[in-house]
Coordinates of C-alpha atoms and ligand atoms in Angstrom, one line a residue:
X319 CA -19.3 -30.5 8.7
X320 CA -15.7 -29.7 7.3
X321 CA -15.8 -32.9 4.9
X322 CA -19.1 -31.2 3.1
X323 CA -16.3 -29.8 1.1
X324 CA -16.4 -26.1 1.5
X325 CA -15.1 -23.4 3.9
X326 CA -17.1 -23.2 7.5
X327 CA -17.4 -20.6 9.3
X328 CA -16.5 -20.8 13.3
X329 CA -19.6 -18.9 13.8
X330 CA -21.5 -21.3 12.2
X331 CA -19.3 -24.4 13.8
X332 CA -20.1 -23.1 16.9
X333 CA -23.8 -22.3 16.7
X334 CA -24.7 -26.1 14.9
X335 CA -22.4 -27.4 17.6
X336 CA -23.6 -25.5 20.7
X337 CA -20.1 -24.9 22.0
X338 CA -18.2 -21.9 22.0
X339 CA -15.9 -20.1 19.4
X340 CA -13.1 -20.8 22.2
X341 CA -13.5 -24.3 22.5
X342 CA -14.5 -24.7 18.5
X343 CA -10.4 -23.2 18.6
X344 CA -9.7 -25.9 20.4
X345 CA -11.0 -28.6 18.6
X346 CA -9.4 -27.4 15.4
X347 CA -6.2 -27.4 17.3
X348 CA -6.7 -31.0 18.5
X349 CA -7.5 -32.2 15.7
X350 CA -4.6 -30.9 13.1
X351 CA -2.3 -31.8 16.2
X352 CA -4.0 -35.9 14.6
X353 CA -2.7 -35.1 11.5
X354 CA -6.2 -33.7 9.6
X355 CA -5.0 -30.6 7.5
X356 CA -7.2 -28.0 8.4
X357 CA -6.7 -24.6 7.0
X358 CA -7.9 -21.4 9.0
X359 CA -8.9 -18.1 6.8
X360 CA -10.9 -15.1 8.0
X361 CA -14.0 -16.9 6.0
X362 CA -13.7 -19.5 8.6
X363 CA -12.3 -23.5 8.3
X364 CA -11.5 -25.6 5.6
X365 CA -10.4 -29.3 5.7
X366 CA -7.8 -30.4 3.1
X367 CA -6.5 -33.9 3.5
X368 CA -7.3 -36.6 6.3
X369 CA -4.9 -38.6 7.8
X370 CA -5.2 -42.8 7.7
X371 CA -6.6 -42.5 11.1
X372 CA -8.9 -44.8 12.8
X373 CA -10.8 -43.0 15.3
X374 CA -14.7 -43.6 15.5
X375 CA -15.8 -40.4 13.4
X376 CA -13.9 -42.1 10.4
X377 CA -16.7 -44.8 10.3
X378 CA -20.1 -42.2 10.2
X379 CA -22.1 -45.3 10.0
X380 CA -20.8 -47.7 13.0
X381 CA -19.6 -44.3 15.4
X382 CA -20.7 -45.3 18.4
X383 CA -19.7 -49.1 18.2
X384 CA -15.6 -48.4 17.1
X385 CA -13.4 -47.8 19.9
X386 CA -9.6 -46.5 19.4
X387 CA -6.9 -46.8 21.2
X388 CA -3.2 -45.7 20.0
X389 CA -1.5 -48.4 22.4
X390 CA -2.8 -51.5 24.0
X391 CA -1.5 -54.5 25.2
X392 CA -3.9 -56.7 23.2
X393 CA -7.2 -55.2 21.6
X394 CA -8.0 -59.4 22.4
X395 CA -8.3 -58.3 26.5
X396 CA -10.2 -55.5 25.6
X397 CA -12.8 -57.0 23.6
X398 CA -13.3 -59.6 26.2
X399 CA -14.0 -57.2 28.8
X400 CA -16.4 -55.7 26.4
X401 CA -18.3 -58.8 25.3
X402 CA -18.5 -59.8 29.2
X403 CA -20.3 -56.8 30.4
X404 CA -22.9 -57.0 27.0
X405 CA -21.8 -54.4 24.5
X406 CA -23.8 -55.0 21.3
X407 CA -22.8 -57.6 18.3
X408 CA -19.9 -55.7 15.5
X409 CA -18.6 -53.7 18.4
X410 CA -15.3 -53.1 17.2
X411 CA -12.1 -52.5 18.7
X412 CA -9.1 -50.9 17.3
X413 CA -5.4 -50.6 18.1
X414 CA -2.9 -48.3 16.5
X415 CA 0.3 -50.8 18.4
X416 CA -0.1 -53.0 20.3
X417 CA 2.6 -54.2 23.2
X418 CA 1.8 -57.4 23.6
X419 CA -0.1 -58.5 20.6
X420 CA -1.1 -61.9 21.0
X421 CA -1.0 -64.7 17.9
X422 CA -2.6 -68.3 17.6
X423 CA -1.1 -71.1 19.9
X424 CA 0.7 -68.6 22.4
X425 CA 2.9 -66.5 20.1
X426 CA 3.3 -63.3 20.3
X427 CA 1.9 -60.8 17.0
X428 CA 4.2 -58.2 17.0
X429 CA 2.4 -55.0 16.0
X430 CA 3.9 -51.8 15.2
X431 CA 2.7 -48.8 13.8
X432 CA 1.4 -48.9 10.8
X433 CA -0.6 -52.1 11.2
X434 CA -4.0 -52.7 10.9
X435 CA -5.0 -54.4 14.5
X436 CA -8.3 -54.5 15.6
X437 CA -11.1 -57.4 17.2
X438 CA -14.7 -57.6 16.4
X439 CA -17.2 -58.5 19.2
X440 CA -19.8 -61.3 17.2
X441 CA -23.3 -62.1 18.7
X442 CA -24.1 -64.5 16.6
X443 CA -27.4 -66.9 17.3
X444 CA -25.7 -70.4 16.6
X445 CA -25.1 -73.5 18.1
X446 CA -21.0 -73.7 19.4
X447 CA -20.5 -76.7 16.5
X448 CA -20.9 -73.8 13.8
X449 CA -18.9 -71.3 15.6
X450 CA -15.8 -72.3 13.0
X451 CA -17.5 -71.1 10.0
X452 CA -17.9 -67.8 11.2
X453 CA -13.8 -67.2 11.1
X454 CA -14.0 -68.6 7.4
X455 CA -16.3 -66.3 6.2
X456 CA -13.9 -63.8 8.0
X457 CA -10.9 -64.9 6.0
X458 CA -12.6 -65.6 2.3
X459 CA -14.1 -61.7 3.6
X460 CA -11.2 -60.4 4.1
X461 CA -9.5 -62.1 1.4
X462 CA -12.3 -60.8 -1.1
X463 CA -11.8 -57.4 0.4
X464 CA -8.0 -57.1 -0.4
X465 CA -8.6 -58.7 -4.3
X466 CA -11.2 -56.2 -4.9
X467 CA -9.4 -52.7 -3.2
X468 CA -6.1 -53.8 -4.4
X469 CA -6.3 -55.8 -7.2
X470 CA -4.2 -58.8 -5.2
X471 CA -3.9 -62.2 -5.6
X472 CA -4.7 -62.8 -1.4
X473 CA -5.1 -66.7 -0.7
X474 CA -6.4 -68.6 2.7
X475 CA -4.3 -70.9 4.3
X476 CA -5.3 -73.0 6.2
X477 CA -6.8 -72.3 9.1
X478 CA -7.1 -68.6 8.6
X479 CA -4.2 -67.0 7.5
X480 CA -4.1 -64.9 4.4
X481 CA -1.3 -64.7 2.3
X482 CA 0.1 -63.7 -1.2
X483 CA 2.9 -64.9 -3.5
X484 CA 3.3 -67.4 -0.8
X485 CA 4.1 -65.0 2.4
X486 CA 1.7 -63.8 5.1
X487 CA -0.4 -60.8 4.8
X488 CA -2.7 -61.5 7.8
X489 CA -3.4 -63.7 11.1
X490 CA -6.6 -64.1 12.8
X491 CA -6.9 -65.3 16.3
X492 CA -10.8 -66.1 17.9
X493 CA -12.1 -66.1 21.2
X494 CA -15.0 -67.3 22.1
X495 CA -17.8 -67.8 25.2
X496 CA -20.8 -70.3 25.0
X497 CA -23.7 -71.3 27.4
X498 CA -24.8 -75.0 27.0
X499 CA -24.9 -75.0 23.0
X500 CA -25.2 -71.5 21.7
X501 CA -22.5 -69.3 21.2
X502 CA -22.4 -65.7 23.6
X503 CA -19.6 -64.0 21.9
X504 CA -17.1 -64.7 19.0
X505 CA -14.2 -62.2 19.3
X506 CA -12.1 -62.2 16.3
X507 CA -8.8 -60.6 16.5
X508 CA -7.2 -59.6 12.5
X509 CA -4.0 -58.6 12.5
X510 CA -3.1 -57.3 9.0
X511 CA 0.4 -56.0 7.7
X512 CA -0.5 -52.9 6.3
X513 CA 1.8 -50.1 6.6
X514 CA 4.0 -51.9 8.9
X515 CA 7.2 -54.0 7.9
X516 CA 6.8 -57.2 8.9
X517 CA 10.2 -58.8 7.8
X518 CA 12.0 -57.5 10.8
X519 CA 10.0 -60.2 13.0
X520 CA 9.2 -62.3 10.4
X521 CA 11.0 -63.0 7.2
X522 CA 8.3 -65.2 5.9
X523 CA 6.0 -62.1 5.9
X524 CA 4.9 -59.0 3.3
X525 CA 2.4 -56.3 3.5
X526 CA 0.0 -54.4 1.0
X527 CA 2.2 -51.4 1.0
X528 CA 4.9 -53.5 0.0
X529 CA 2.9 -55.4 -2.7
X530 CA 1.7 -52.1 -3.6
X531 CA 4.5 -50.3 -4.0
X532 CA 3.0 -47.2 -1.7
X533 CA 1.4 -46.7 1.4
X534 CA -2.6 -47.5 1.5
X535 CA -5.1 -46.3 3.9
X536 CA -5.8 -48.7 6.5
X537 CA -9.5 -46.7 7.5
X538 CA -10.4 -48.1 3.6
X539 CA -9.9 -52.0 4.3
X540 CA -11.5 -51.5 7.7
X541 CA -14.9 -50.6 6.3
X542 CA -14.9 -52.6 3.3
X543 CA -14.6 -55.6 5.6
X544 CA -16.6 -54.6 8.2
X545 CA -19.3 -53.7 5.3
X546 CA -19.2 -56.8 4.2
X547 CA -18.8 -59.3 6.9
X548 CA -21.7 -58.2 9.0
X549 CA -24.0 -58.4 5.3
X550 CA -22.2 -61.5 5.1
X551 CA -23.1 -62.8 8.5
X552 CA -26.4 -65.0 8.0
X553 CA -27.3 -68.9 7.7
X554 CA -26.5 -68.7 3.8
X555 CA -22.9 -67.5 3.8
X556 CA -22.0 -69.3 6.7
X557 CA -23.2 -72.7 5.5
X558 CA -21.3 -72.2 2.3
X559 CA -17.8 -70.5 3.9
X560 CA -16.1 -73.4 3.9
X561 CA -16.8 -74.4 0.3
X562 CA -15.9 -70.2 -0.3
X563 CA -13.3 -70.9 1.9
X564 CA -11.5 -73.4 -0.6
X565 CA -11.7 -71.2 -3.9
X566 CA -9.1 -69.3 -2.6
X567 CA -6.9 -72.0 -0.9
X568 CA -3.3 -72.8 -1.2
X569 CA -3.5 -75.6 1.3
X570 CA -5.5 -77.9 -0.1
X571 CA -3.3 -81.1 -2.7
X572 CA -0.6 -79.9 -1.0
X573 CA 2.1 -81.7 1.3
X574 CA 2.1 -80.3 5.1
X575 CA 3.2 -80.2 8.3
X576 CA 0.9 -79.5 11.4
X577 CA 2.5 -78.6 14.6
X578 CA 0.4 -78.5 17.7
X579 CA 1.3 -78.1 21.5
X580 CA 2.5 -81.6 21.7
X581 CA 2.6 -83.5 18.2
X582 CA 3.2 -83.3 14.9
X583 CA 1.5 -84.7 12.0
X584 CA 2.7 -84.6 8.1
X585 CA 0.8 -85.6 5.0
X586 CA -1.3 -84.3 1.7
X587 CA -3.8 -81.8 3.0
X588 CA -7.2 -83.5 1.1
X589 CA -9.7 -81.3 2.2
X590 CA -11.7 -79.5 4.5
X591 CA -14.5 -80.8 6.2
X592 CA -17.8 -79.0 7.0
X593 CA -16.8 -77.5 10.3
X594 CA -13.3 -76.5 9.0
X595 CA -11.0 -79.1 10.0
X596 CA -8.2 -80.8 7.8
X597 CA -8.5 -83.7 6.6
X598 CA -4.7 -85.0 6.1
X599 CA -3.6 -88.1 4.3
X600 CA -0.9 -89.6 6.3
X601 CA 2.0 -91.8 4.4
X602 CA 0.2 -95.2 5.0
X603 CA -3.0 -94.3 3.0
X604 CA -5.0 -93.2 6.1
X605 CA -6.7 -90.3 6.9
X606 CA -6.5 -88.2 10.2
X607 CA -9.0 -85.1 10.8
X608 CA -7.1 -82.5 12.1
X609 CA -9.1 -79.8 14.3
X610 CA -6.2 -77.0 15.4
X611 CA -3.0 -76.4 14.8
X612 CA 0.1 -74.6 12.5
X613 CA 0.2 -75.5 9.4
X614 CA 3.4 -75.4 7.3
X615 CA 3.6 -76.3 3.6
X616 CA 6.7 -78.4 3.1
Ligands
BTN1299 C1 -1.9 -65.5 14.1 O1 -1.7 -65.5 12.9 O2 -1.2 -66.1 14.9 C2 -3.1 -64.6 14.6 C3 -2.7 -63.2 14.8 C4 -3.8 -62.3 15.3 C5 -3.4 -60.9 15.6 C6 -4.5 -60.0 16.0 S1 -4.0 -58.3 16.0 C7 -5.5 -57.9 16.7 C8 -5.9 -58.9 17.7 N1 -5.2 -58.6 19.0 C9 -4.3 -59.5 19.3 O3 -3.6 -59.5 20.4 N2 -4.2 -60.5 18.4 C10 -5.2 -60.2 17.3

């Protein structure tokens, strides 16, 4: 009612609402204790500026499916626990820190204030042998998202990192559960350095506020992304992510390094193959499909 722009009276807050004047106080209160400037006058309540928060009434149209938590160990553990007890596809779940923010092959995301952290519960009706494509659409998403609010020359590399001028913007991690062949539940984690400074943990790193040269509001990239992931999440933009996917890349003709658990592989990263896995030529002429792992340009 405050964001229609013009001064509300507590009478009238508290009538629409059905709660008393006492507790409408109260509200207010709360709620420029969050950081929303909210300016009191004998005419009743007006709202001035919001601050980049991410609590469910920021998102009108996906309310009831965001859930916000200032500090969490991982939103990952969270979103499991969610998708196991049968909350709804595009659930989302968001962390303003997190303390033990978790990163692809065991390493830790470190994830301060500022940060954009959150994992989105998919219920997508696929066999499991798709299930990659779905995280490409995420990244060439998320990378579109970032050219189009910022005006920034975000990449992909490979598998789903996004970076630009060469140095990591954002890390996805997925999680997933699936009965015979069909997927139950993709939950994919984005970490993105918004706000945040990265550098401290890693040097190789940036962020948009960085690349911007001022701080941006996290709520913004949320809902682009969201907005256009879940219109992008049908047969025809997943069958062509990949292909999306390499538009953008600054993997591909380029000479790597890919690090797993327990070997390492080097070579010319050719290409990408339907499902998403690299297809490195190796010094001798042959080629070796790679399917996970850490991928360095050298
Ligand atoms: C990587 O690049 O290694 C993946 C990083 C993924 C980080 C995100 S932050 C939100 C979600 N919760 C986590 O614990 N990890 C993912």
């Amino acid at each position: 009612m405050l964001r229609q722009g013009h001064t509300v009276s507590g009478e009238i807050l508290s009538r629409e609402l059905g709660v008393s004047r006492v507790s409408i106080w109260k509200h207010i209160k709360d709620l420029k204790e969050r950081g929303y400037d909210i300016v009191a006058s004998p005419k009743g309540y007006d709202l001035g500026s919001s601050p980049d928060a991410l609590f469910p009434w920021e998102f009108p149209d996906r309310e009831e499916k965001i859930h916000y938590f200032p500090n969490v160990d991982s939103t990952m553990d969270i979103a499991r626990e969610m998708a196991v007890k049968g909350c709804p596809g595009f659930t989302v779940i968001i962390a303003g820190q997190q303390e033990k923010g978790r990163g692809r092959l065991k390493r830790i995301w470190h994830s301060q204030q500022g940060g954009l952290y959150f994992t989105v519960v998919l219920r997508p009706d696929i066999p499991l042998i798709l299930s990659h494509r779905v995280s490409f659409l995420a990244s060439v998403t998320l990378a579109e998202t970032l050219r189009g609010l910022f005006k920034i020359d975000a990449k992909v590399k490979w598998p789903n990192d996004i970076l630009v001028n060469e140095k990591k913007i954002s890390g996805m991690l997925s999680e997933m559960e699936a009965e015979t062949d069909r997927v139950k539940y993709i939950n994919l984690g984005l970490g993105i350095n918004v706000n945040n400074d990265p550098k401290v943990f890693e040097p190789s790193s940036t962020s948009i506020a960085e690349i911007n040269g001022r701080p941006v509001m996290r709520k913004e990239i949320l809902e682009e992304f969201l907005n256009q992931f879940e219109a992008g999440m049908n047969t025809d933009h997943l069958n062509n992510a990949v292909n999306n996917w390499k538009k953008y890349t600054v993997t591909l003709n380029r000479h790597v390094k890919i690090v797993t658990n327990n070997k390492t592989s080097e070579g010319m990263a050719r290409d990408i193959d339907e499902n998403g896995a690299l297809i490195l030529e190796l010094s001798d002429g042959s080629m070796q499909k790679i399917i996970y792992g850490d991928c360095f340009h050298v």
